[in-house]
DNA sequence: GACAAATGTGAACACTGTCAACAAATTGTG
DNA sequence: CACAATTTGTTGACAGTGTTCACATTTGTC
């Protein structure tokens, strides 16, 4: 790593999270080891303790960053939607895009995906901006917004809206986990896309 | 730990897995540390290497044991079904019991549940008897059998049967993960049972 | 310019997984 | 039965980890 001239680093907090994120990207949560993070940042191990209480706190920050990338993946997927369609069609497409972006991120960045949900995240974390994407919304909020859109478009009844994010999230999250390092790892690309499509259909139909 | 009189232990392999399983029960996969496992078994750390290639192999064995307990939880749930009902009703109940047993185990034994899916399990593992319950079936096989039952009872079409285990498993597994250490951890018991019931309804309806 | 706060360094500790060499018990073979 | 071969457990060591305590350097403030 590049030797720095100044005694102070300048932006160590951010640099540590960035280095940790790269490690997580390559090897998942277990790969983000404190000493290696500081090594890559060109700083002593203990310097990290000026910015994070302990390793868990650092990992938590990395997890937030990973969730933010997940949010951006969902936003990318949503940006391809043709807005000129019928309201109901657009609303449904927005929900499907949440699931598709989620699944794509899990398979494209499995290390980051596992890190995003490795350290016990809380629902309160879903509201903090560290885990938000370009739109300022976290993955959970993007899902909620999509479901609200279904209600507004008259596709989903208010009654069925209640707790719907749990159902949708569970299904997609479960498939993602099973595909990237669960018992469904052996599936080839074709089987995966098939499973993903059928799953999103099931959610839309069974909600 | 109890000092042993003989130089040989007698059944060290099994004892190590048992000790590891207890650690996993208490603290999840990260709690099963090789040295502590051997300590509890009253044996030197290196003795473990006569029975397992490395720590990962030990953890894998513990994971299999955890899956076997999961299978038993499902079997317990299925044993409460009233067999005198209509074939279709019984078949549906058997599928619901798979989900209910799965979710109950996840909440009753979160440490073991996380361990069961921590080390990259493979579909081949789902067929090995180490991870089977009393019936000799693994969790995956119990699910498959329940879905087959739906087809036999004429409740599910052969076409929709294709890949159905992925959908059902994903949904239930996802909810379990999100509830025990995901963003849905904050939910109280009432909310959980509500979410579980709605989820199982969704699967049954959307399959 | 003195002094306090913030930020990075150095040396050390307990703990982990793992290896190589050795020792004791068991098993198999003449 | 003897005794070599194999299996199973032990001892001692090493590198790597998270973390703590004392110390050094920089920055900001009255």
Tab-separated table of C-alpha atoms (C1' of nucleotides) in Angstrom:
chain	number	residue	atom	x	y	z
A	1	UNK	CA	0.000	0.000	0.000
A	2	UNK	CA	1.066	3.548	-0.691
A	3	UNK	CA	3.049	5.047	2.144
A	4	UNK	CA	1.469	8.243	3.295
A	5	UNK	CA	3.529	11.349	4.045
A	6	UNK	CA	1.394	12.840	6.764
A	7	UNK	CA	1.094	11.341	10.215
A	8	UNK	CA	-2.669	11.677	10.019
A	9	UNK	CA	-4.478	9.754	7.355
A	10	UNK	CA	-7.191	12.265	6.677
A	11	UNK	CA	-10.146	10.005	5.978
A	12	UNK	CA	-9.361	6.767	7.709
A	13	UNK	CA	-12.893	5.858	8.669
A	14	UNK	CA	-14.055	5.826	5.071
A	15	UNK	CA	-10.842	4.152	3.892
A	16	UNK	CA	-11.278	1.310	6.360
A	17	UNK	CA	-14.847	0.676	5.289
A	18	UNK	CA	-13.749	0.747	1.655
A	19	UNK	CA	-10.948	-1.762	2.237
A	20	UNK	CA	-13.280	-3.948	4.251
A	21	UNK	CA	-15.844	-3.821	1.486
A	22	UNK	CA	-13.311	-5.036	-1.050
A	23	UNK	CA	-12.367	-7.926	1.192
A	24	UNK	CA	-16.027	-8.771	1.671
A	25	UNK	CA	-16.567	-8.621	-2.064
A	26	UNK	CA	-13.803	-11.145	-2.652
A	27	UNK	CA	-14.388	-13.534	0.224
A	28	UNK	CA	-17.560	-12.762	2.130
A	29	UNK	CA	-17.899	-11.673	5.748
A	30	UNK	CA	-15.239	-14.025	7.097
A	31	UNK	CA	-12.668	-12.451	4.795
A	32	UNK	CA	-12.942	-9.029	6.367
A	33	UNK	CA	-10.258	-9.392	9.015
A	34	UNK	CA	-9.273	-6.310	10.938
A	35	UNK	CA	-5.534	-6.619	10.550
A	36	UNK	CA	-5.748	-7.115	6.799
A	37	UNK	CA	-8.055	-4.137	6.487
A	38	UNK	CA	-5.563	-1.883	8.242
A	39	UNK	CA	-2.698	-3.425	6.283
A	40	UNK	CA	-4.365	-2.499	3.004
A	41	UNK	CA	-5.020	0.974	4.297
A	42	UNK	CA	-1.356	1.396	5.242
A	43	UNK	CA	-2.010	1.866	8.908
A	44	UNK	CA	-1.417	0.059	12.186
A	45	UNK	CA	-4.044	-2.445	13.387
A	46	UNK	CA	-4.836	-0.366	16.434
A	47	UNK	CA	-5.597	2.721	14.408
A	48	UNK	CA	-8.916	1.094	13.557
A	49	UNK	CA	-9.926	1.311	17.194
A	50	UNK	CA	-10.023	5.112	16.942
A	51	UNK	CA	-12.921	4.791	14.526
A	52	UNK	CA	-14.655	1.538	15.467
A	53	UNK	CA	-15.354	0.049	18.861
A	54	UNK	CA	-14.274	-3.390	17.692
A	55	UNK	CA	-14.242	-5.696	14.707
A	56	UNK	CA	-18.000	-6.207	14.835
A	57	UNK	CA	-18.576	-2.485	14.491
A	58	UNK	CA	-16.317	-2.377	11.444
A	59	UNK	CA	-18.072	-5.354	9.916
A	60	UNK	CA	-21.393	-3.695	10.595
A	61	UNK	CA	-20.299	-0.610	8.676
A	62	UNK	CA	-19.198	-2.818	5.787
A	63	UNK	CA	-22.553	-4.562	5.930
A	64	UNK	CA	-24.320	-1.211	5.570
A	65	UNK	CA	-22.189	-0.396	2.548
A	66	UNK	CA	-23.073	-3.752	1.029
A	67	UNK	CA	-26.771	-3.057	1.526
A	68	UNK	CA	-26.311	0.251	-0.227
A	69	UNK	CA	-24.860	-1.543	-3.245
A	70	UNK	CA	-27.794	-3.920	-3.150
A	71	UNK	CA	-30.127	-0.949	-3.224
A	72	UNK	CA	-28.330	0.387	-6.284
A	73	UNK	CA	-28.716	-2.962	-7.998
A	74	UNK	CA	-32.465	-2.798	-7.444
A	75	UNK	CA	-32.587	0.781	-8.692
A	76	UNK	CA	-30.733	-0.215	-11.841
A	77	UNK	CA	-33.291	-2.898	-12.511
A	78	UNK	CA	-36.165	-0.489	-11.916
A	79	UNK	CA	-34.711	2.104	-14.248
A	80	UNK	CA	-35.291	-0.170	-17.245
A	81	UNK	CA	-39.059	-0.169	-16.772
A	82	UNK	CA	-41.214	1.351	-19.474
A	83	UNK	CA	-43.180	4.024	-17.653
A	84	UNK	CA	-45.701	4.537	-20.453
A	85	UNK	CA	-47.630	1.382	-19.699
A	86	UNK	CA	-50.777	1.000	-17.703
A	87	UNK	CA	-50.442	1.953	-14.032
A	88	UNK	CA	-51.068	-1.570	-12.828
A	89	UNK	CA	-48.554	-3.021	-15.254
A	90	UNK	CA	-45.899	-0.527	-14.194
A	91	UNK	CA	-46.567	-1.180	-10.525
A	92	UNK	CA	-46.192	-4.907	-11.009
A	93	UNK	CA	-43.021	-4.389	-13.002
A	94	UNK	CA	-41.573	-2.291	-10.214
A	95	UNK	CA	-42.149	-5.077	-7.708
A	96	UNK	CA	-40.665	-7.683	-10.020
A	97	UNK	CA	-37.668	-5.410	-10.503
A	98	UNK	CA	-37.053	-5.413	-6.763
A	99	UNK	CA	-36.875	-9.180	-6.787
A	100	UNK	CA	-34.844	-9.352	-9.971
A	101	UNK	CA	-32.315	-6.762	-8.776
A	102	UNK	CA	-32.061	-8.562	-5.464
A	103	UNK	CA	-31.384	-11.916	-7.094
A	104	UNK	CA	-28.988	-10.476	-9.646
A	105	UNK	CA	-26.944	-8.801	-6.925
A	106	UNK	CA	-26.824	-12.008	-4.895
A	107	UNK	CA	-25.372	-13.904	-7.835
A	108	UNK	CA	-23.141	-11.129	-9.160
A	109	UNK	CA	-21.715	-10.178	-5.765
A	110	UNK	CA	-22.203	-13.177	-3.503
A	111	UNK	CA	-19.518	-12.039	-1.076
A	112	UNK	CA	-21.116	-8.653	-0.570
A	113	UNK	CA	-24.571	-10.163	-0.443
A	114	UNK	CA	-23.629	-12.555	2.333
A	115	UNK	CA	-21.953	-9.709	4.175
A	116	UNK	CA	-25.047	-7.554	3.898
A	117	UNK	CA	-26.986	-10.024	5.990
A	118	UNK	CA	-24.192	-11.612	7.994
A	119	UNK	CA	-24.028	-9.409	11.014
A	120	UNK	CA	-27.371	-9.281	12.676
A	121	UNK	CA	-28.978	-6.369	10.951
A	122	UNK	CA	-31.946	-4.754	12.532
A	123	UNK	CA	-35.052	-3.211	11.081
A	124	UNK	CA	-33.780	0.117	12.364
A	125	UNK	CA	-30.786	-0.302	10.073
A	126	UNK	CA	-33.174	-0.436	7.159
A	127	UNK	CA	-33.997	3.198	7.797
A	128	UNK	CA	-30.490	4.573	8.090
A	129	UNK	CA	-29.027	6.298	5.071
A	130	UNK	CA	-25.731	4.386	5.148
A	131	UNK	CA	-27.523	1.462	3.583
A	132	UNK	CA	-29.420	3.491	0.969
A	133	UNK	CA	-28.864	3.735	-2.767
A	134	UNK	CA	-28.984	6.651	-5.182
A	135	UNK	CA	-32.645	7.267	-4.491
A	136	UNK	CA	-31.969	7.586	-0.784
A	137	UNK	CA	-34.020	4.458	-0.150
A	138	UNK	CA	-32.765	1.252	1.444
A	139	UNK	CA	-33.593	-2.136	-0.094
A	140	UNK	CA	-36.396	-2.604	2.409
A	141	UNK	CA	-37.821	0.821	1.637
A	142	UNK	CA	-37.631	0.156	-2.088
A	143	UNK	CA	-39.675	-2.989	-1.551
A	144	UNK	CA	-42.201	-1.168	0.620
A	145	UNK	CA	-42.549	1.552	-1.978
A	146	UNK	CA	-43.168	-0.994	-4.708
A	147	UNK	CA	-45.883	-2.659	-2.640
A	148	UNK	CA	-47.470	0.708	-1.895
A	149	UNK	CA	-47.502	1.301	-5.619
A	150	UNK	CA	-49.487	-1.902	-6.122
A	151	UNK	CA	-52.111	-0.665	-3.682
A	152	UNK	CA	-52.301	2.759	-5.344
A	153	UNK	CA	-52.701	1.134	-8.732
A	154	UNK	CA	-55.532	-0.947	-7.329
A	155	UNK	CA	-53.745	-4.244	-7.939
A	156	UNK	CA	-53.376	-5.144	-4.285
A	157	UNK	CA	-56.032	-4.741	-1.604
A	158	UNK	CA	-55.185	-2.806	1.536
A	159	UNK	CA	-55.902	-5.895	3.591
A	160	UNK	CA	-53.446	-8.014	1.664
A	161	UNK	CA	-50.897	-5.212	1.823
A	162	UNK	CA	-50.468	-5.814	5.543
A	163	UNK	CA	-47.191	-7.613	6.170
A	164	UNK	CA	-46.708	-8.200	2.462
A	165	UNK	CA	-43.060	-7.094	2.591
A	166	UNK	CA	-42.297	-10.018	4.863
A	167	UNK	CA	-43.719	-12.487	2.384
A	168	UNK	CA	-42.070	-11.014	-0.677
A	169	UNK	CA	-38.769	-10.472	1.031
A	170	UNK	CA	-38.716	-13.951	2.541
A	171	UNK	CA	-39.262	-15.665	-0.769
A	172	UNK	CA	-36.660	-13.745	-2.696
A	173	UNK	CA	-34.146	-13.717	0.122
A	174	UNK	CA	-34.548	-17.437	0.630
A	175	UNK	CA	-33.976	-18.241	-3.004
A	176	UNK	CA	-30.926	-16.026	-3.045
A	177	UNK	CA	-29.419	-17.742	-0.020
A	178	UNK	CA	-30.143	-21.226	-1.277
A	179	UNK	CA	-28.694	-20.471	-4.685
A	180	UNK	CA	-25.460	-18.787	-3.655
A	181	UNK	CA	-24.348	-21.025	-0.834
A	182	UNK	CA	-27.213	-23.273	0.033
A	183	UNK	CA	-28.303	-26.652	-1.202
A	184	UNK	CA	-29.338	-25.164	-4.530
A	185	UNK	CA	-25.828	-24.113	-5.456
A	186	UNK	CA	-25.457	-26.759	-8.115
A	187	UNK	CA	-28.109	-25.206	-10.321
A	188	UNK	CA	-26.977	-23.900	-13.703
A	189	UNK	CA	-27.922	-20.502	-15.058
A	190	UNK	CA	-30.963	-21.804	-16.897
A	191	UNK	CA	-32.383	-23.499	-13.842
A	192	UNK	CA	-31.730	-20.391	-11.804
A	193	UNK	CA	-33.553	-18.012	-14.075
A	194	UNK	CA	-36.385	-20.494	-14.310
A	195	UNK	CA	-36.602	-20.742	-10.526
A	196	UNK	CA	-36.390	-16.958	-10.199
A	197	UNK	CA	-39.185	-16.394	-12.706
A	198	UNK	CA	-41.458	-18.962	-11.126
A	199	UNK	CA	-40.761	-17.576	-7.675
A	200	UNK	CA	-41.673	-14.039	-8.664
A	201	UNK	CA	-44.822	-15.385	-10.282
A	202	UNK	CA	-45.705	-17.209	-7.107
A	203	UNK	CA	-45.283	-14.094	-5.018
A	204	UNK	CA	-47.359	-11.991	-7.382
A	205	UNK	CA	-50.073	-14.603	-7.433
A	206	UNK	CA	-50.009	-15.712	-3.825
A	207	UNK	CA	-49.622	-12.355	-2.147
B	1	UNK	CA	-14.374	-32.632	31.752
B	2	UNK	CA	-14.243	-36.175	33.054
B	3	UNK	CA	-10.760	-37.623	32.939
B	4	UNK	CA	-10.729	-40.874	31.083
B	5	UNK	CA	-8.750	-43.879	32.329
B	6	UNK	CA	-7.900	-45.469	29.012
B	7	UNK	CA	-5.422	-43.952	26.619
B	8	UNK	CA	-7.857	-44.424	23.790
B	9	UNK	CA	-11.120	-42.598	23.949
B	10	UNK	CA	-13.210	-45.239	22.301
B	11	UNK	CA	-15.656	-43.155	20.324
B	12	UNK	CA	-13.939	-39.852	19.768
B	13	UNK	CA	-15.408	-39.099	16.365
B	14	UNK	CA	-18.939	-39.166	17.687
B	15	UNK	CA	-17.959	-37.349	20.878
B	16	UNK	CA	-16.392	-34.500	18.928
B	17	UNK	CA	-19.468	-34.054	16.768
B	18	UNK	CA	-21.638	-34.119	19.884
B	19	UNK	CA	-19.553	-31.479	21.650
B	20	UNK	CA	-19.474	-29.369	18.513
B	21	UNK	CA	-23.232	-29.662	18.207
B	22	UNK	CA	-23.697	-28.363	21.740
B	23	UNK	CA	-21.459	-25.390	21.011
B	24	UNK	CA	-23.378	-24.726	17.814
B	25	UNK	CA	-26.645	-24.964	19.725
B	26	UNK	CA	-25.486	-22.308	22.166
B	27	UNK	CA	-23.693	-19.911	19.857
B	28	UNK	CA	-24.130	-20.812	16.218
B	29	UNK	CA	-21.447	-21.865	13.750
B	30	UNK	CA	-18.831	-19.377	14.931
B	31	UNK	CA	-18.995	-20.868	18.415
B	32	UNK	CA	-17.806	-24.275	17.296
B	33	UNK	CA	-14.087	-23.753	17.751
B	34	UNK	CA	-11.858	-26.771	17.432
B	35	UNK	CA	-9.864	-26.288	20.598
B	36	UNK	CA	-12.950	-25.825	22.737
B	37	UNK	CA	-14.520	-28.918	21.210
B	38	UNK	CA	-11.505	-31.025	22.138
B	39	UNK	CA	-11.355	-29.386	25.567
B	40	UNK	CA	-14.922	-30.419	26.311
B	41	UNK	CA	-14.187	-33.902	25.099
B	42	UNK	CA	-11.186	-34.160	27.408
B	43	UNK	CA	-8.687	-34.596	24.634
B	44	UNK	CA	-5.808	-32.750	23.014
B	45	UNK	CA	-6.568	-30.342	20.139
B	46	UNK	CA	-4.590	-32.400	17.673
B	47	UNK	CA	-6.516	-35.553	18.460
B	48	UNK	CA	-9.293	-34.103	16.332
B	49	UNK	CA	-7.055	-34.340	13.287
B	50	UNK	CA	-7.174	-38.134	13.489
B	51	UNK	CA	-10.882	-37.951	12.680
B	52	UNK	CA	-11.319	-34.786	10.644
B	53	UNK	CA	-9.127	-33.282	7.957
B	54	UNK	CA	-9.510	-29.814	9.420
B	55	UNK	CA	-11.931	-27.543	11.218
B	56	UNK	CA	-14.151	-27.216	8.189
B	57	UNK	CA	-14.642	-30.966	8.061
B	58	UNK	CA	-15.645	-31.003	11.711
B	59	UNK	CA	-18.043	-28.127	11.198
B	60	UNK	CA	-19.501	-29.931	8.226
B	61	UNK	CA	-20.214	-32.979	10.359
B	62	UNK	CA	-21.882	-30.776	12.952
B	63	UNK	CA	-23.906	-29.187	10.177
B	64	UNK	CA	-25.148	-32.617	9.111
B	65	UNK	CA	-26.166	-33.378	12.690
B	66	UNK	CA	-28.043	-30.086	12.831
B	67	UNK	CA	-29.899	-30.940	9.642
B	68	UNK	CA	-30.865	-34.255	11.190
B	69	UNK	CA	-32.391	-32.438	14.163
B	70	UNK	CA	-34.235	-30.198	11.742
B	71	UNK	CA	-35.622	-33.268	10.035
B	72	UNK	CA	-36.863	-34.573	13.372
B	73	UNK	CA	-38.567	-31.271	14.074
B	74	UNK	CA	-40.450	-31.619	10.807
B	75	UNK	CA	-41.341	-35.206	11.573
B	76	UNK	CA	-42.696	-34.185	14.968
B	77	UNK	CA	-44.924	-31.641	13.307
B	78	UNK	CA	-46.141	-34.160	10.768
B	79	UNK	CA	-46.945	-36.730	13.430
B	80	UNK	CA	-49.736	-34.538	14.788
B	81	UNK	CA	-51.723	-34.723	11.560
B	82	UNK	CA	-55.108	-36.375	11.615
B	83	UNK	CA	-54.800	-39.098	9.004
B	84	UNK	CA	-58.537	-39.780	8.805
B	85	UNK	CA	-59.293	-36.713	6.758
B	86	UNK	CA	-59.712	-36.452	3.019
B	87	UNK	CA	-56.600	-37.322	1.020
B	88	UNK	CA	-56.190	-33.800	-0.292
B	89	UNK	CA	-56.583	-32.289	3.146
B	90	UNK	CA	-53.988	-34.639	4.607
B	91	UNK	CA	-51.575	-33.938	1.762
B	92	UNK	CA	-51.878	-30.197	2.278
B	93	UNK	CA	-51.428	-30.618	6.010
B	94	UNK	CA	-48.261	-32.586	5.422
B	95	UNK	CA	-46.787	-29.780	3.346
B	96	UNK	CA	-47.772	-27.160	5.909
B	97	UNK	CA	-46.178	-29.310	8.597
B	98	UNK	CA	-42.878	-29.199	6.734
B	99	UNK	CA	-42.934	-25.421	6.806
B	100	UNK	CA	-44.173	-25.224	10.373
B	101	UNK	CA	-41.558	-27.655	11.651
B	102	UNK	CA	-38.880	-25.800	9.735
B	103	UNK	CA	-39.873	-22.444	11.201
B	104	UNK	CA	-40.321	-23.815	14.703
B	105	UNK	CA	-36.858	-25.345	14.643
B	106	UNK	CA	-35.331	-22.106	13.403
B	107	UNK	CA	-36.814	-20.186	16.316
B	108	UNK	CA	-36.341	-22.872	18.947
B	109	UNK	CA	-32.774	-23.710	17.963
B	110	UNK	CA	-31.422	-20.686	16.093
B	111	UNK	CA	-27.820	-21.666	16.709
B	112	UNK	CA	-28.274	-25.120	15.233
B	113	UNK	CA	-30.383	-23.771	12.408
B	114	UNK	CA	-27.721	-21.298	11.363
B	115	UNK	CA	-25.132	-24.046	11.599
B	116	UNK	CA	-27.175	-26.348	9.415
B	117	UNK	CA	-26.845	-23.914	6.524
B	118	UNK	CA	-23.597	-22.189	7.439
B	119	UNK	CA	-21.050	-24.325	5.707
B	120	UNK	CA	-21.841	-24.557	2.068
B	121	UNK	CA	-24.058	-27.565	1.959
B	122	UNK	CA	-24.561	-29.304	-1.306
B	123	UNK	CA	-27.545	-31.017	-2.825
B	124	UNK	CA	-25.600	-34.243	-2.479
B	125	UNK	CA	-25.590	-33.717	1.281
B	126	UNK	CA	-29.360	-33.740	1.203
B	127	UNK	CA	-29.235	-37.375	0.264
B	128	UNK	CA	-26.754	-38.602	2.851
B	129	UNK	CA	-28.147	-40.311	5.905
B	130	UNK	CA	-26.136	-38.267	8.406
B	131	UNK	CA	-28.598	-35.460	7.909
B	132	UNK	CA	-31.725	-37.603	8.099
B	133	UNK	CA	-34.293	-37.883	10.874
B	134	UNK	CA	-36.139	-40.864	12.339
B	135	UNK	CA	-37.831	-41.624	9.065
B	136	UNK	CA	-34.502	-41.827	7.282
B	137	UNK	CA	-35.412	-38.795	5.198
B	138	UNK	CA	-33.522	-35.500	5.120
B	139	UNK	CA	-35.386	-32.182	5.336
B	140	UNK	CA	-35.189	-31.813	1.582
B	141	UNK	CA	-36.528	-35.308	1.053
B	142	UNK	CA	-39.362	-34.692	3.492
B	143	UNK	CA	-40.348	-31.641	1.477
B	144	UNK	CA	-40.144	-33.534	-1.785
B	145	UNK	CA	-42.274	-36.320	-0.375
B	146	UNK	CA	-44.909	-33.843	0.782
B	147	UNK	CA	-45.050	-32.264	-2.670
B	148	UNK	CA	-45.304	-35.681	-4.291
B	149	UNK	CA	-48.219	-36.348	-1.964
B	150	UNK	CA	-49.977	-33.267	-3.278
B	151	UNK	CA	-49.663	-34.574	-6.810
B	152	UNK	CA	-50.925	-38.021	-5.850
B	153	UNK	CA	-53.906	-36.486	-4.104
B	154	UNK	CA	-54.637	-34.496	-7.223
B	155	UNK	CA	-54.174	-31.143	-5.530
B	156	UNK	CA	-51.117	-30.138	-7.545
B	157	UNK	CA	-50.669	-30.626	-11.277
B	158	UNK	CA	-47.613	-32.464	-12.547
B	159	UNK	CA	-46.583	-29.362	-14.458
B	160	UNK	CA	-46.646	-27.179	-11.358
B	161	UNK	CA	-44.828	-29.858	-9.414
B	162	UNK	CA	-41.675	-29.154	-11.426
B	163	UNK	CA	-39.224	-27.217	-9.301
B	164	UNK	CA	-41.839	-26.678	-6.634
B	165	UNK	CA	-39.424	-27.614	-3.847
B	166	UNK	CA	-37.280	-24.620	-4.738
B	167	UNK	CA	-40.195	-22.249	-4.347
B	168	UNK	CA	-41.509	-23.706	-1.115
B	169	UNK	CA	-38.081	-24.054	0.385
B	170	UNK	CA	-37.025	-20.562	-0.587
B	171	UNK	CA	-40.023	-18.936	1.022
B	172	UNK	CA	-39.819	-20.777	4.300
B	173	UNK	CA	-36.050	-20.639	4.490
B	174	UNK	CA	-36.064	-16.930	3.771
B	175	UNK	CA	-38.569	-16.180	6.475
B	176	UNK	CA	-36.601	-18.263	8.933
B	177	UNK	CA	-33.373	-16.426	8.170
B	178	UNK	CA	-34.944	-12.996	8.308
B	179	UNK	CA	-36.682	-13.752	11.581
B	180	UNK	CA	-33.800	-15.266	13.525
B	181	UNK	CA	-30.988	-12.924	12.571
B	182	UNK	CA	-32.165	-10.786	9.736
B	183	UNK	CA	-33.983	-7.499	9.559
B	184	UNK	CA	-37.163	-9.103	10.883
B	185	UNK	CA	-35.659	-10.011	14.218
B	186	UNK	CA	-37.576	-7.379	16.100
B	187	UNK	CA	-40.904	-9.083	15.478
B	188	UNK	CA	-42.740	-10.394	18.520
B	189	UNK	CA	-44.271	-13.861	18.723
B	190	UNK	CA	-47.658	-12.726	17.482
B	191	UNK	CA	-46.243	-11.055	14.412
B	192	UNK	CA	-44.106	-14.088	13.712
B	193	UNK	CA	-46.924	-16.591	13.792
B	194	UNK	CA	-48.988	-14.243	11.645
B	195	UNK	CA	-46.193	-13.940	9.115
B	196	UNK	CA	-45.636	-17.699	9.175
B	197	UNK	CA	-49.320	-18.440	8.578
B	198	UNK	CA	-49.635	-15.958	5.736
B	199	UNK	CA	-46.450	-17.229	4.160
B	200	UNK	CA	-47.622	-20.831	4.148
B	201	UNK	CA	-50.934	-19.682	2.680
B	202	UNK	CA	-49.073	-17.829	-0.026
B	203	UNK	CA	-47.048	-20.874	-0.959
B	204	UNK	CA	-50.092	-23.125	-1.039
B	205	UNK	CA	-51.947	-20.640	-3.179
B	206	UNK	CA	-49.145	-19.469	-5.435
B	207	UNK	CA	-47.444	-22.752	-6.087
C	1	DG	C1'	2.240	29.623	22.880
C	2	DA	C1'	0.375	26.311	26.429
C	3	DC	C1'	-2.683	22.662	26.847
C	4	DA	C1'	-6.282	19.426	25.825
C	5	DA	C1'	-8.314	16.494	22.535
C	6	DA	C1'	-7.958	13.554	18.638
C	7	DT	C1'	-5.445	10.289	16.014
C	8	DG	C1'	-1.766	6.951	14.988
C	9	DT	C1'	2.214	3.699	16.822
C	10	DG	C1'	4.655	-0.047	19.593
C	11	DA	C1'	4.876	-3.852	22.381
C	12	DA	C1'	2.479	-7.266	24.492
C	13	DC	C1'	-1.250	-10.937	25.703
C	14	DA	C1'	-4.428	-14.668	25.129
C	15	DC	C1'	-6.443	-17.224	21.780
C	16	DT	C1'	-6.984	-19.716	17.445
C	17	DG	C1'	-5.954	-23.460	13.562
C	18	DT	C1'	-2.388	-26.377	12.118
C	19	DC	C1'	2.101	-29.000	11.558
C	20	DA	C1'	5.935	-32.205	12.770
C	21	DA	C1'	7.818	-35.411	15.835
C	22	DC	C1'	6.940	-38.638	19.389
C	23	DA	C1'	4.371	-42.221	22.468
C	24	DA	C1'	0.981	-45.586	23.606
C	25	DA	C1'	-2.437	-48.928	22.461
C	26	DT	C1'	-4.519	-52.054	19.105
C	27	DT	C1'	-4.465	-55.042	15.161
C	28	DG	C1'	-2.736	-58.223	11.867
C	29	DT	C1'	0.564	-61.655	10.408
C	30	DG	C1'	4.484	-65.048	10.673
D	1	DC	C1'	2.345	-66.254	20.722
D	2	DA	C1'	5.687	-62.720	19.340
D	3	DC	C1'	6.345	-58.677	17.121
D	4	DA	C1'	5.940	-55.470	13.408
D	5	DA	C1'	2.532	-52.276	11.396
D	6	DT	C1'	-1.127	-49.310	11.999
D	7	DT	C1'	-4.113	-46.493	14.471
D	8	DT	C1'	-4.955	-43.088	17.894
D	9	DG	C1'	-3.621	-39.590	21.225
D	10	DT	C1'	0.199	-36.178	23.149
D	11	DT	C1'	3.879	-32.498	23.242
D	12	DG	C1'	5.818	-28.546	21.550
D	13	DA	C1'	5.943	-25.173	18.303
D	14	DC	C1'	4.522	-21.506	14.759
D	15	DA	C1'	2.021	-17.941	12.367
D	16	DG	C1'	-2.028	-15.287	12.537
D	17	DT	C1'	-5.934	-13.046	14.924
D	18	DG	C1'	-8.575	-9.467	18.045
D	19	DT	C1'	-7.653	-6.514	21.731
D	20	DT	C1'	-5.438	-3.678	25.586
D	21	DC	C1'	-2.197	-0.382	27.592
D	22	DA	C1'	1.196	2.908	27.362
D	23	DC	C1'	3.299	6.239	24.424
D	24	DA	C1'	3.993	9.612	20.293
D	25	DT	C1'	2.423	12.977	17.149
D	26	DT	C1'	-0.703	16.191	15.231
D	27	DT	C1'	-4.628	19.496	15.477
D	28	DG	C1'	-7.608	22.815	17.560
D	29	DT	C1'	-8.608	26.306	21.390
D	30	DC	C1'	-8.175	29.859	25.149
